[in-house]
CSV table of C-alpha atoms and ligand atoms in Angstrom, one decimal:
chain,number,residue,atom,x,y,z
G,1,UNK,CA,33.2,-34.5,44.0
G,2,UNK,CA,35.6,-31.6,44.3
G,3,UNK,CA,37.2,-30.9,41.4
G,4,UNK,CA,35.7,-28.7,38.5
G,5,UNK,CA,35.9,-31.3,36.0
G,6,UNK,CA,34.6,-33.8,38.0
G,7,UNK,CA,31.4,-31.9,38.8
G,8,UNK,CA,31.1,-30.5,35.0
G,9,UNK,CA,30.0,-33.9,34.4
G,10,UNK,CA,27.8,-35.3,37.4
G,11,UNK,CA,26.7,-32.3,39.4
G,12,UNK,CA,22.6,-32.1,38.6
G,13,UNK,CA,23.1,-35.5,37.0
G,14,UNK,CA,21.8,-38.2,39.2
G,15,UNK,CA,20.8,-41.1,36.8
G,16,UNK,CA,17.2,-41.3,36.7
G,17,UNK,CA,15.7,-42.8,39.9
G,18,UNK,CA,12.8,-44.7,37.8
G,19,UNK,CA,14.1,-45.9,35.0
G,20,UNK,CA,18.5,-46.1,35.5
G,21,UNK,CA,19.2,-44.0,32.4
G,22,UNK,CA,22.1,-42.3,33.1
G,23,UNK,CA,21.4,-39.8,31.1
G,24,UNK,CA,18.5,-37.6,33.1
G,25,UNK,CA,15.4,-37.5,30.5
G,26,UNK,CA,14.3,-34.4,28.4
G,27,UNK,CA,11.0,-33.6,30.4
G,28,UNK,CA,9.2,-32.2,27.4
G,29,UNK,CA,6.1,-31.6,29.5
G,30,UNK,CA,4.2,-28.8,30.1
G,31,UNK,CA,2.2,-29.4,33.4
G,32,UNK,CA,2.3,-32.1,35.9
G,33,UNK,CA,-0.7,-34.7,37.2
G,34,UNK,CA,-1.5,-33.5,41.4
G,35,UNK,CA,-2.5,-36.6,43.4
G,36,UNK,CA,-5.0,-34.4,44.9
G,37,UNK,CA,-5.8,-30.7,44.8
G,38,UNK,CA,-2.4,-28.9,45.1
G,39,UNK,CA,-0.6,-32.4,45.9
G,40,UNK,CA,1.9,-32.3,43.5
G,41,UNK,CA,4.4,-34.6,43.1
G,42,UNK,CA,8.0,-33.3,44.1
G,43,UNK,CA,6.8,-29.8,43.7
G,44,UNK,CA,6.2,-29.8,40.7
G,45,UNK,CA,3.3,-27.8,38.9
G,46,UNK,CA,3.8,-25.9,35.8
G,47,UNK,CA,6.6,-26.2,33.6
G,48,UNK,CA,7.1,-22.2,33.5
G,49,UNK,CA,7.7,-22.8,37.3
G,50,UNK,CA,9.7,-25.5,37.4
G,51,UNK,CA,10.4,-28.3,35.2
G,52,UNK,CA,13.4,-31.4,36.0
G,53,UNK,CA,15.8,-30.8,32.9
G,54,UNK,CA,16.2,-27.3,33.7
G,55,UNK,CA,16.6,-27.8,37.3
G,56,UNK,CA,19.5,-30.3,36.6
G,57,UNK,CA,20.9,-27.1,34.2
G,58,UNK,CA,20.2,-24.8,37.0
G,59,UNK,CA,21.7,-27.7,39.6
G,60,UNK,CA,25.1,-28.1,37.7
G,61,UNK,CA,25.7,-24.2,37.0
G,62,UNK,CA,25.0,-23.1,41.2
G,63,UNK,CA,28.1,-25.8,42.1
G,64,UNK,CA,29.9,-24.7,39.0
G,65,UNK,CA,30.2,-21.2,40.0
G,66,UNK,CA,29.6,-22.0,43.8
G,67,UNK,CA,26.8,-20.3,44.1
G,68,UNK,CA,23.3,-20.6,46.6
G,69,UNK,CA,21.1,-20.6,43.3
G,70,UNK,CA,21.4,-20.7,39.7
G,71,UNK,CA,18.4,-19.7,37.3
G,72,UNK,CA,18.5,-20.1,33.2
G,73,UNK,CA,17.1,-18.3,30.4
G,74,UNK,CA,16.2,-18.4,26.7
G,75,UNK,CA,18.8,-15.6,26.1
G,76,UNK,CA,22.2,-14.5,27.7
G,77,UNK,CA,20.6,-11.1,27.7
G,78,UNK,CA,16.9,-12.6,29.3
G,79,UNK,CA,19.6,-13.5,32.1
G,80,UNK,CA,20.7,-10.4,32.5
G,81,UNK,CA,17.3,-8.7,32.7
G,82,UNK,CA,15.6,-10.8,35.1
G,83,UNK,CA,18.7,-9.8,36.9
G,84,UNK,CA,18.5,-6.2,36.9
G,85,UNK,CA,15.2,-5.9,37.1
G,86,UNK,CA,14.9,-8.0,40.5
G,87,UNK,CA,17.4,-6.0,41.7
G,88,UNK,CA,17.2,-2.1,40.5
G,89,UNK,CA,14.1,0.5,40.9
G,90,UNK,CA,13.3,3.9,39.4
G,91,UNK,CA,15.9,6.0,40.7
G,92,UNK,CA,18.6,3.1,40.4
G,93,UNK,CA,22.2,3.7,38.9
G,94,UNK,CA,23.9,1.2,36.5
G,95,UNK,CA,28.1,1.8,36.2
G,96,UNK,CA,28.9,-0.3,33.7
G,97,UNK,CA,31.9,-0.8,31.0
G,98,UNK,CA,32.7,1.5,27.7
G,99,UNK,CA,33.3,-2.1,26.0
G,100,UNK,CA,30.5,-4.3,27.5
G,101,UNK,CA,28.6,-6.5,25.2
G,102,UNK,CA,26.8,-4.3,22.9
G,103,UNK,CA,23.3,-5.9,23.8
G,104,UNK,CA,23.7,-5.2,27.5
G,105,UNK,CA,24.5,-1.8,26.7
G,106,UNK,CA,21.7,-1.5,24.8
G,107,UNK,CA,19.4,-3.5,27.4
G,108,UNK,CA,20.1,-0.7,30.0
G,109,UNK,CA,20.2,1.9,27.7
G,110,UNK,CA,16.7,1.7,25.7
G,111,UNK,CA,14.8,-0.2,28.5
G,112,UNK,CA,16.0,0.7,32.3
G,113,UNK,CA,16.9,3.6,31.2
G,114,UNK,CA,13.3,5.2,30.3
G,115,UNK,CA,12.2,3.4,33.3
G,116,UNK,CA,14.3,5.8,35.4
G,117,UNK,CA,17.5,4.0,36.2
G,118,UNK,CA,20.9,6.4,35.4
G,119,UNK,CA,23.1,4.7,33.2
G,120,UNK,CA,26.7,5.7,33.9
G,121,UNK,CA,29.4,4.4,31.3
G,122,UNK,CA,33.2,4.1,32.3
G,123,UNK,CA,36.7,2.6,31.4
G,124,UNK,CA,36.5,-0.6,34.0
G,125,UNK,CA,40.3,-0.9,34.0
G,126,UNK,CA,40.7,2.5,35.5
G,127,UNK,CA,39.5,2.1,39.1
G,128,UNK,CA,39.6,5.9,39.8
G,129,UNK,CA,37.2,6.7,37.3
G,130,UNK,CA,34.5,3.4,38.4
G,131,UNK,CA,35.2,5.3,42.4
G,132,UNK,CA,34.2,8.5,41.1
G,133,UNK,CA,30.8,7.2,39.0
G,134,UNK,CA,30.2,5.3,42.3
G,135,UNK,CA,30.1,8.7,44.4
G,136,UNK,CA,26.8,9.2,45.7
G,137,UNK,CA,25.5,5.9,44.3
G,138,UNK,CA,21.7,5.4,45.3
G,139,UNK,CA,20.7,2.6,47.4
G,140,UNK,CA,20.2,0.7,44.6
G,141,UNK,CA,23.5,0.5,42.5
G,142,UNK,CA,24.9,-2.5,39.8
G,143,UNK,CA,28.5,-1.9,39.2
G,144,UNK,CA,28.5,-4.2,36.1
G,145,UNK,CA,31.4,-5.9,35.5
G,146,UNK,CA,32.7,-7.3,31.8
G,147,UNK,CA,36.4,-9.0,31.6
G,148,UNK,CA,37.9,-10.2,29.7
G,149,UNK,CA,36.0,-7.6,26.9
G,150,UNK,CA,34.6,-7.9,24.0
G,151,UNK,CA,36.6,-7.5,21.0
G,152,UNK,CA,39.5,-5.1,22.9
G,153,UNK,CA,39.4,-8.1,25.5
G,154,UNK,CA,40.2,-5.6,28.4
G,155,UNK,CA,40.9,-7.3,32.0
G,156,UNK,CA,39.4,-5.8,34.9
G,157,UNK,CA,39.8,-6.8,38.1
G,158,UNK,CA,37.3,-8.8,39.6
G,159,UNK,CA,39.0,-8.5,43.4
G,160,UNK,CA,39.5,-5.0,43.6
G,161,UNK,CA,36.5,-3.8,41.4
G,162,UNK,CA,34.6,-6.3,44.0
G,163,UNK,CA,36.3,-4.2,47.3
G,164,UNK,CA,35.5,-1.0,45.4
G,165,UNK,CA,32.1,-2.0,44.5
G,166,UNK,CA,31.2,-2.9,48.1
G,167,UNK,CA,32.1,0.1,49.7
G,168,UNK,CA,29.6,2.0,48.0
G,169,UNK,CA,27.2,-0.3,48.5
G,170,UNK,CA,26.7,-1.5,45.4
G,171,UNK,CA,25.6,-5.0,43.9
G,172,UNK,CA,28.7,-6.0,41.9
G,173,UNK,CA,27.7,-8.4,38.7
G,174,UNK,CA,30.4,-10.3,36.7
G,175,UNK,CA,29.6,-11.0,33.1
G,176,UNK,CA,31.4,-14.4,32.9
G,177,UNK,CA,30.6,-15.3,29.3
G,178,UNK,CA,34.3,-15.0,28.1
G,179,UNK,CA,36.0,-16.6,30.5
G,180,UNK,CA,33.3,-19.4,31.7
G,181,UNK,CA,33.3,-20.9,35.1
G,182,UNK,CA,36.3,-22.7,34.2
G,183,UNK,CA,38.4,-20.2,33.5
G,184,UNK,CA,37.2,-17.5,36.3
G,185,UNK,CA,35.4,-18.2,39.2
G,186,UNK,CA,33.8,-14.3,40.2
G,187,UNK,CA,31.8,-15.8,43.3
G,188,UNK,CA,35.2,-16.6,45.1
G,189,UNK,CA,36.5,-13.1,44.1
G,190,UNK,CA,34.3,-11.4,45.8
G,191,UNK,CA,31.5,-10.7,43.3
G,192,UNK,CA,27.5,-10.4,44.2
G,193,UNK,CA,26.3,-12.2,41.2
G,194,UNK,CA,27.7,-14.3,37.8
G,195,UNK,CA,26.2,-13.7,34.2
G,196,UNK,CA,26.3,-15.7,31.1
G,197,UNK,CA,25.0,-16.0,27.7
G,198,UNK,CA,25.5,-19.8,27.7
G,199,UNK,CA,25.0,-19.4,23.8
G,200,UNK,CA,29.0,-19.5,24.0
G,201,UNK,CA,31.0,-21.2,25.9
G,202,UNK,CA,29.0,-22.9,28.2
G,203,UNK,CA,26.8,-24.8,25.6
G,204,UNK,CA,29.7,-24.7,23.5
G,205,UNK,CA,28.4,-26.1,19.6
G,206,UNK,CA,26.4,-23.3,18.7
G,207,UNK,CA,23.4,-25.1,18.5
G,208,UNK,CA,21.4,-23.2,21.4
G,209,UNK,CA,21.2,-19.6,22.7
G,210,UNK,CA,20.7,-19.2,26.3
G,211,UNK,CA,21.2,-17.2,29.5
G,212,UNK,CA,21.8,-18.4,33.0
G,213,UNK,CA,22.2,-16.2,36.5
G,214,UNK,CA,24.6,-17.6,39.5
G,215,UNK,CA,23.7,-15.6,42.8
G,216,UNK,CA,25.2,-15.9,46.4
G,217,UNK,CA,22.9,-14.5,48.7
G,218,UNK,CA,19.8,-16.8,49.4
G,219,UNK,CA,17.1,-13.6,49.8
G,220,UNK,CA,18.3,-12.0,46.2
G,221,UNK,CA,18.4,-15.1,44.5
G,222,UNK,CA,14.5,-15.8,45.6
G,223,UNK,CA,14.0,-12.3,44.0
G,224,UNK,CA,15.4,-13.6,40.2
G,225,UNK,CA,13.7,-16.7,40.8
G,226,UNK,CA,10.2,-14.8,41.1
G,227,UNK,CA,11.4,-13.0,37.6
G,228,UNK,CA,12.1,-16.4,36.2
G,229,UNK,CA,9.0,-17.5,36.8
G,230,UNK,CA,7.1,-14.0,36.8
G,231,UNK,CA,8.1,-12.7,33.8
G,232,UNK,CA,8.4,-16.5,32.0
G,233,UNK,CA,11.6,-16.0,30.0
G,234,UNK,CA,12.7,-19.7,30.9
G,235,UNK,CA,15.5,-22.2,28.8
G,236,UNK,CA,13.2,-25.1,27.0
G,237,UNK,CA,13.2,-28.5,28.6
G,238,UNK,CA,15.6,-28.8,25.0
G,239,UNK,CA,18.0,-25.9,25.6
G,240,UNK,CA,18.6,-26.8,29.3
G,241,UNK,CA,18.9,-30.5,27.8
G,242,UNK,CA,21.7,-29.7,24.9
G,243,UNK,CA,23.3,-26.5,27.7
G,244,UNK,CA,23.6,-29.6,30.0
G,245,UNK,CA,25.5,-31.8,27.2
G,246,UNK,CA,28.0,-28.9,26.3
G,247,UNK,CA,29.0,-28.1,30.1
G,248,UNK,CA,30.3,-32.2,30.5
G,249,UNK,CA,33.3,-31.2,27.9
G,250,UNK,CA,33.8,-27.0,29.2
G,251,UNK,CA,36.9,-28.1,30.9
G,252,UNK,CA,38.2,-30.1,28.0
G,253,UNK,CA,37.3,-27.8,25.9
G,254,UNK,CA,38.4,-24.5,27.0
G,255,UNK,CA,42.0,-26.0,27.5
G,256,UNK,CA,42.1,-26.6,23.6
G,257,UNK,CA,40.5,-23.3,23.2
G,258,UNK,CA,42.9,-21.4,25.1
G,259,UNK,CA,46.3,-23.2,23.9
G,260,UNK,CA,44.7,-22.7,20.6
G,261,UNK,CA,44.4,-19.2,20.4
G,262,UNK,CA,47.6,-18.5,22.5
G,263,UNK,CA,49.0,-20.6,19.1
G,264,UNK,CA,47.0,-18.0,16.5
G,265,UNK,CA,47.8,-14.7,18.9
G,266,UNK,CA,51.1,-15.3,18.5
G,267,UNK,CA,51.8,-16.3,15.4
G,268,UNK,CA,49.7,-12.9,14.3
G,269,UNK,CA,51.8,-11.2,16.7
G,270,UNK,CA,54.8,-11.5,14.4
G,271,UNK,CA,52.9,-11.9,10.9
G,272,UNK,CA,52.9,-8.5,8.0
G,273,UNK,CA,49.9,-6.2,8.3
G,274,UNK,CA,49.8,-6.9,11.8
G,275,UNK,CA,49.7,-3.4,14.0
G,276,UNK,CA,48.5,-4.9,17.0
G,277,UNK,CA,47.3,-8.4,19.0
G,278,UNK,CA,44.8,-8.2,22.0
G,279,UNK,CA,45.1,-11.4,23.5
G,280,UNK,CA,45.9,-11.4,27.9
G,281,UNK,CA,48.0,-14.3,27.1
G,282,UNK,CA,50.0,-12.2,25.8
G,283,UNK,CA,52.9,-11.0,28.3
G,284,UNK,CA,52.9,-7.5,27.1
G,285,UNK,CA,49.1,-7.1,26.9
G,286,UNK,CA,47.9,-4.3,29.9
G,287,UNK,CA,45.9,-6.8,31.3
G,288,UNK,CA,48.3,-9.9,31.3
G,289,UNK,CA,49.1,-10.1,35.1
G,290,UNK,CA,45.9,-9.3,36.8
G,291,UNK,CA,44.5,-12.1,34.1
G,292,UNK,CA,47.2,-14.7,35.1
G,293,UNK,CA,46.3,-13.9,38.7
G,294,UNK,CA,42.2,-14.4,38.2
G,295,UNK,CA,42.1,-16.6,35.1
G,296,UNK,CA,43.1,-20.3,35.2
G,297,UNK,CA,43.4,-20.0,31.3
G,298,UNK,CA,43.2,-17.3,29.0
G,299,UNK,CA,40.7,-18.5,26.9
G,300,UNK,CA,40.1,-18.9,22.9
G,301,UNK,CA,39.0,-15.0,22.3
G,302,UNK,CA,41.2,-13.1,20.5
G,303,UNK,CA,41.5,-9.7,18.2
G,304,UNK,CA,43.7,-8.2,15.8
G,305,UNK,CA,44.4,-4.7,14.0
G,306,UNK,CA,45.7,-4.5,10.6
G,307,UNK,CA,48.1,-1.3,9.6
G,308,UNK,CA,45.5,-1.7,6.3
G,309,UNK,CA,42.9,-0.1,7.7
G,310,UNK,CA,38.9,-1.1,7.4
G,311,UNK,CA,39.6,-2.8,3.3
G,312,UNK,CA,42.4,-5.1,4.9
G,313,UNK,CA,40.4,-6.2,7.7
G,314,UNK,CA,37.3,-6.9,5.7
G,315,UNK,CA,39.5,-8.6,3.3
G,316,UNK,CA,41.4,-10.8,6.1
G,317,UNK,CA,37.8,-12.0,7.3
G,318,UNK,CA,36.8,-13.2,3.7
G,319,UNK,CA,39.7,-15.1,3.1
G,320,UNK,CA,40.0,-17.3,5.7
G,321,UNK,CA,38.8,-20.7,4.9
G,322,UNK,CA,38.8,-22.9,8.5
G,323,UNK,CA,37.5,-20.0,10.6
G,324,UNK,CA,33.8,-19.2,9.5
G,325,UNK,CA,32.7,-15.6,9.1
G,326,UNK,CA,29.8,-15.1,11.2
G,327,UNK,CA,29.0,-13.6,14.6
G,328,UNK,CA,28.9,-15.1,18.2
G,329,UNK,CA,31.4,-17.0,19.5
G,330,UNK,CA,32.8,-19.7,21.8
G,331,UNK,CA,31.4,-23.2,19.7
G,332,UNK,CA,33.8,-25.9,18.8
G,333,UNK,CA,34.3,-24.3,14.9
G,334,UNK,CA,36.2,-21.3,14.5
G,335,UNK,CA,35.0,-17.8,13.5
G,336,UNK,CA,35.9,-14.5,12.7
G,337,UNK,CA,34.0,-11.3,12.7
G,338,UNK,CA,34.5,-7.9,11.8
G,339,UNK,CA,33.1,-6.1,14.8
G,340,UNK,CA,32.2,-2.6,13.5
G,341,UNK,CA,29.9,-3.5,11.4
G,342,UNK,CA,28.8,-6.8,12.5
G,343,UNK,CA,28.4,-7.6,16.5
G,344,UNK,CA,29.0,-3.8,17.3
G,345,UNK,CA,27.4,-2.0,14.6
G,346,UNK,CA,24.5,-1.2,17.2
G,347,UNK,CA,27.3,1.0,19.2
G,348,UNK,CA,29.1,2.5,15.9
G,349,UNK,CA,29.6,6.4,16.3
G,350,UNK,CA,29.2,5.7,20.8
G,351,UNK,CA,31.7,5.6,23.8
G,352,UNK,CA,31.4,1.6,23.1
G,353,UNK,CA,32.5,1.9,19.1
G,354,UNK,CA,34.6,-0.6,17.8
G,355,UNK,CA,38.2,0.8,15.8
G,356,UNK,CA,37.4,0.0,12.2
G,357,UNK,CA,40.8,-2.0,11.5
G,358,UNK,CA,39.6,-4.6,14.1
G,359,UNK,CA,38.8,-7.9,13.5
G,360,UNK,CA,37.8,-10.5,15.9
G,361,UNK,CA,38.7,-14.3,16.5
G,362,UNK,CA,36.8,-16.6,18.3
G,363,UNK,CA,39.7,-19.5,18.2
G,364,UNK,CA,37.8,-22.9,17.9
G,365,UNK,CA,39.4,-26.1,19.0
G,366,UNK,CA,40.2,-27.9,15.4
G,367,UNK,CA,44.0,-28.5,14.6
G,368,UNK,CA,46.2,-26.0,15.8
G,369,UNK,CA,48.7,-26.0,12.1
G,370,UNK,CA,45.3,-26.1,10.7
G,371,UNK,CA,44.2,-22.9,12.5
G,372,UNK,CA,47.2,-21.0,12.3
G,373,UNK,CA,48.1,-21.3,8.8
G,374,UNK,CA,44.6,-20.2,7.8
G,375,UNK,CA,45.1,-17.1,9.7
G,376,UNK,CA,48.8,-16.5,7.9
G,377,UNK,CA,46.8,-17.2,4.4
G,378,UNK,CA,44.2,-14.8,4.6
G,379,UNK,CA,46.7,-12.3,5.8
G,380,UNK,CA,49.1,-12.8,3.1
G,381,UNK,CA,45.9,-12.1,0.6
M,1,LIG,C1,26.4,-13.0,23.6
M,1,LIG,C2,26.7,-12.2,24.8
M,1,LIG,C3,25.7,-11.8,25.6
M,1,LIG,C4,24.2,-11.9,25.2
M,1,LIG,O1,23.8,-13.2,25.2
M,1,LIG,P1,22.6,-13.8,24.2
M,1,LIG,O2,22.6,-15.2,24.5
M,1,LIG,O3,23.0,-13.5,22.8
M,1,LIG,O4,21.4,-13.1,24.6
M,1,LIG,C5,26.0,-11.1,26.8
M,1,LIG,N1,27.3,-10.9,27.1
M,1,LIG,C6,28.3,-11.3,26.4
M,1,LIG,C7,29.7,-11.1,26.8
M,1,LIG,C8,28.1,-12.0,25.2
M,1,LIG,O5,29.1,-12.4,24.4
């Protein structure tokens, strides 16, 4: 088993060794019978600890990502707290993104923060300015890395972040969400440590919200797995279950998504009302080539400004009838947002606002006509 798609489906999957299902069962149980005081059976003791399903999850994302260890969470941002707090003390410094997800922003922000960690915010594309917020980084450092960004879908560069990262010591985190293990492999770039909010692509339906950790180094990863299990912020027998299910068609899918929105990006690319298209499929878009170079796709996000201002964008997202308007992304069914006052309305009036003519497109994997002359509609409206 070597290739990605191959392993999507059957790494963590062994069929199960008392009955032949194929399928591995839910293990909807909270504790485990001990043949004897503290003989437990496989190691297993209290579900908080460990429990089969999610080890399976946990199983399938470590290869996925080649990683030494992979722990999940009932939230992409329980992920990356269990994280951080294995990792930084009072003291600490955080350089993170001026576009990174809104809630890890916050995270740091409103709960590290007060605990004594600095919080340094800067442009990631511009590696001068991440060198200079890394200058006289404390033993403890997290250079946090977002790409491609949400909505502006700025590309970073995981390599050379990675190199600049390391010579100052720091533990260099990729938050993978976007791209999925698919699309972007950080571990083989050079990064420390892989984030997700599985909520997206990596379940896939938008049926579940989840967070899952990929680590490389064996003593660190023993460190998140005590937070797991210290702190108890574990992924449901059900939600590693239905995680499990969506991660058999990532590969599948996040072709579709990406020729799919490549379809939509440029179509608006051409369209009236249109002043600009941030999509690194793009050839023109800043990021294109160091995307092409790290991504094997470029994925189904995409966002759009409108020469109309705030009114037209708030009209474009109620007219469209395929794509849905609602928040989140990366399921199956297409959506649109209208990120200043919906996912980023937490950040309105900070370094991480949103332009108000923005609207965003999470580029589902229905019928491409379909999907592109819904788009065109709503923008003739
Ligand atoms: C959604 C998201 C998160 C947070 O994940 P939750 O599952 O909502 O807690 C973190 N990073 C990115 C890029 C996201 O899109």
């Amino acid at each position: 088993m070597t290739e990605f798609a191959t392993r999507a489906v059957h790494a963590g999957q062994e069929p199960d060794a008392t009955t032949g299902a194929v399928i591995p069962p839910i293990h909807v149980t909270s504790t485990y019978v001990q043949d004897g005081v503290g003989a437990m059976r496989n190691g297993y003791e209290y579900s908080r600890g460990g429990n089969p399903t999610r080890d399976a999850l946990q199983t399938l994302l470590a290869d996925l990502d080649g990683g030494v260890a992979a722990y999940s969470f009932a939230s992409g941002l329980a992920a990356e707290d269990a994280l951080l707090r294995a990792y930084l003390e009072p003291g600490a410094r955080v350089v993170m993104g001026n576009d990174v997800y809104g809630g890890t922003h916050r995270l740091v922000n409103r709960l590290h923060v007060p605990w004594g960690v600095e919080l340094v915010v800067v442009d990631m594309s511009d590696v001068d300015r991440v060198r200079a917020a890394l200058e006289g980084a404390p033993a403890k450092t997290v250079l946090w890395v977002e790409t491609p960004t949400n909505p502006l879908m700025k590309i970073a560069d995981i390599a050379l972040l990675s190199e600049v990262g390391h010579a100052a010591g720091a533990l260099v985190v990729v938050d993978n969400t976007f791209a999925s293990p698919y699309l972007q492999q950080p571990l083989s770039l050079g990064a420390d440590a892989v984030s997700y909010s599985t909520t997206k692509y990596l379940g896939g339906h938008s049926d579940v919200v989840g967070g899952a950790v990929v680590l490389r180094d064996e003593a660190f990863a023993e460190q998140v797995g005590f937070l797991q299990f210290g702190a108890g912020a574990i992924a449901s027998p059900f939600d590693a279950f239905l995680t499990t299910r969506g991660i058999k068609t990532l590969p599948v899918r996040m072709e579709r998504h990406s020729s799919n929105a490549q379809a939509v990006a440029e179509a608006l690319v051409s369209a009236p009302g249109v002043e600009r298209v941030y999509y690194p499929g793009l050839s023109d878009h800043p990021g294109h080539e160091v995307a092409a170079k790290q991504m094997r796709g470029f994925g189904g996000m995409l966002s759009v400004a409108l020469t109309g201002g705030p009114e037209a964008a708030k009209r474009f997202v109620e007219s469209t009838e395929v794509f849905t308007l609602a928040e989140s992304l990366g399921g199956v069914e297409s959506l649109i947002g209208y990120p200043s006052e919906m996912t980023h309305a937490s950040v309105k009036g900070t370094e991480l606002a949103v332009p108000e003519n923005v609207v965003r497109l999470s580029v589902g994997i229905e019928d491409q006509g379909d999907l592109v002359a819904d788009v065109l509609q709503a923008l003739s409206r």
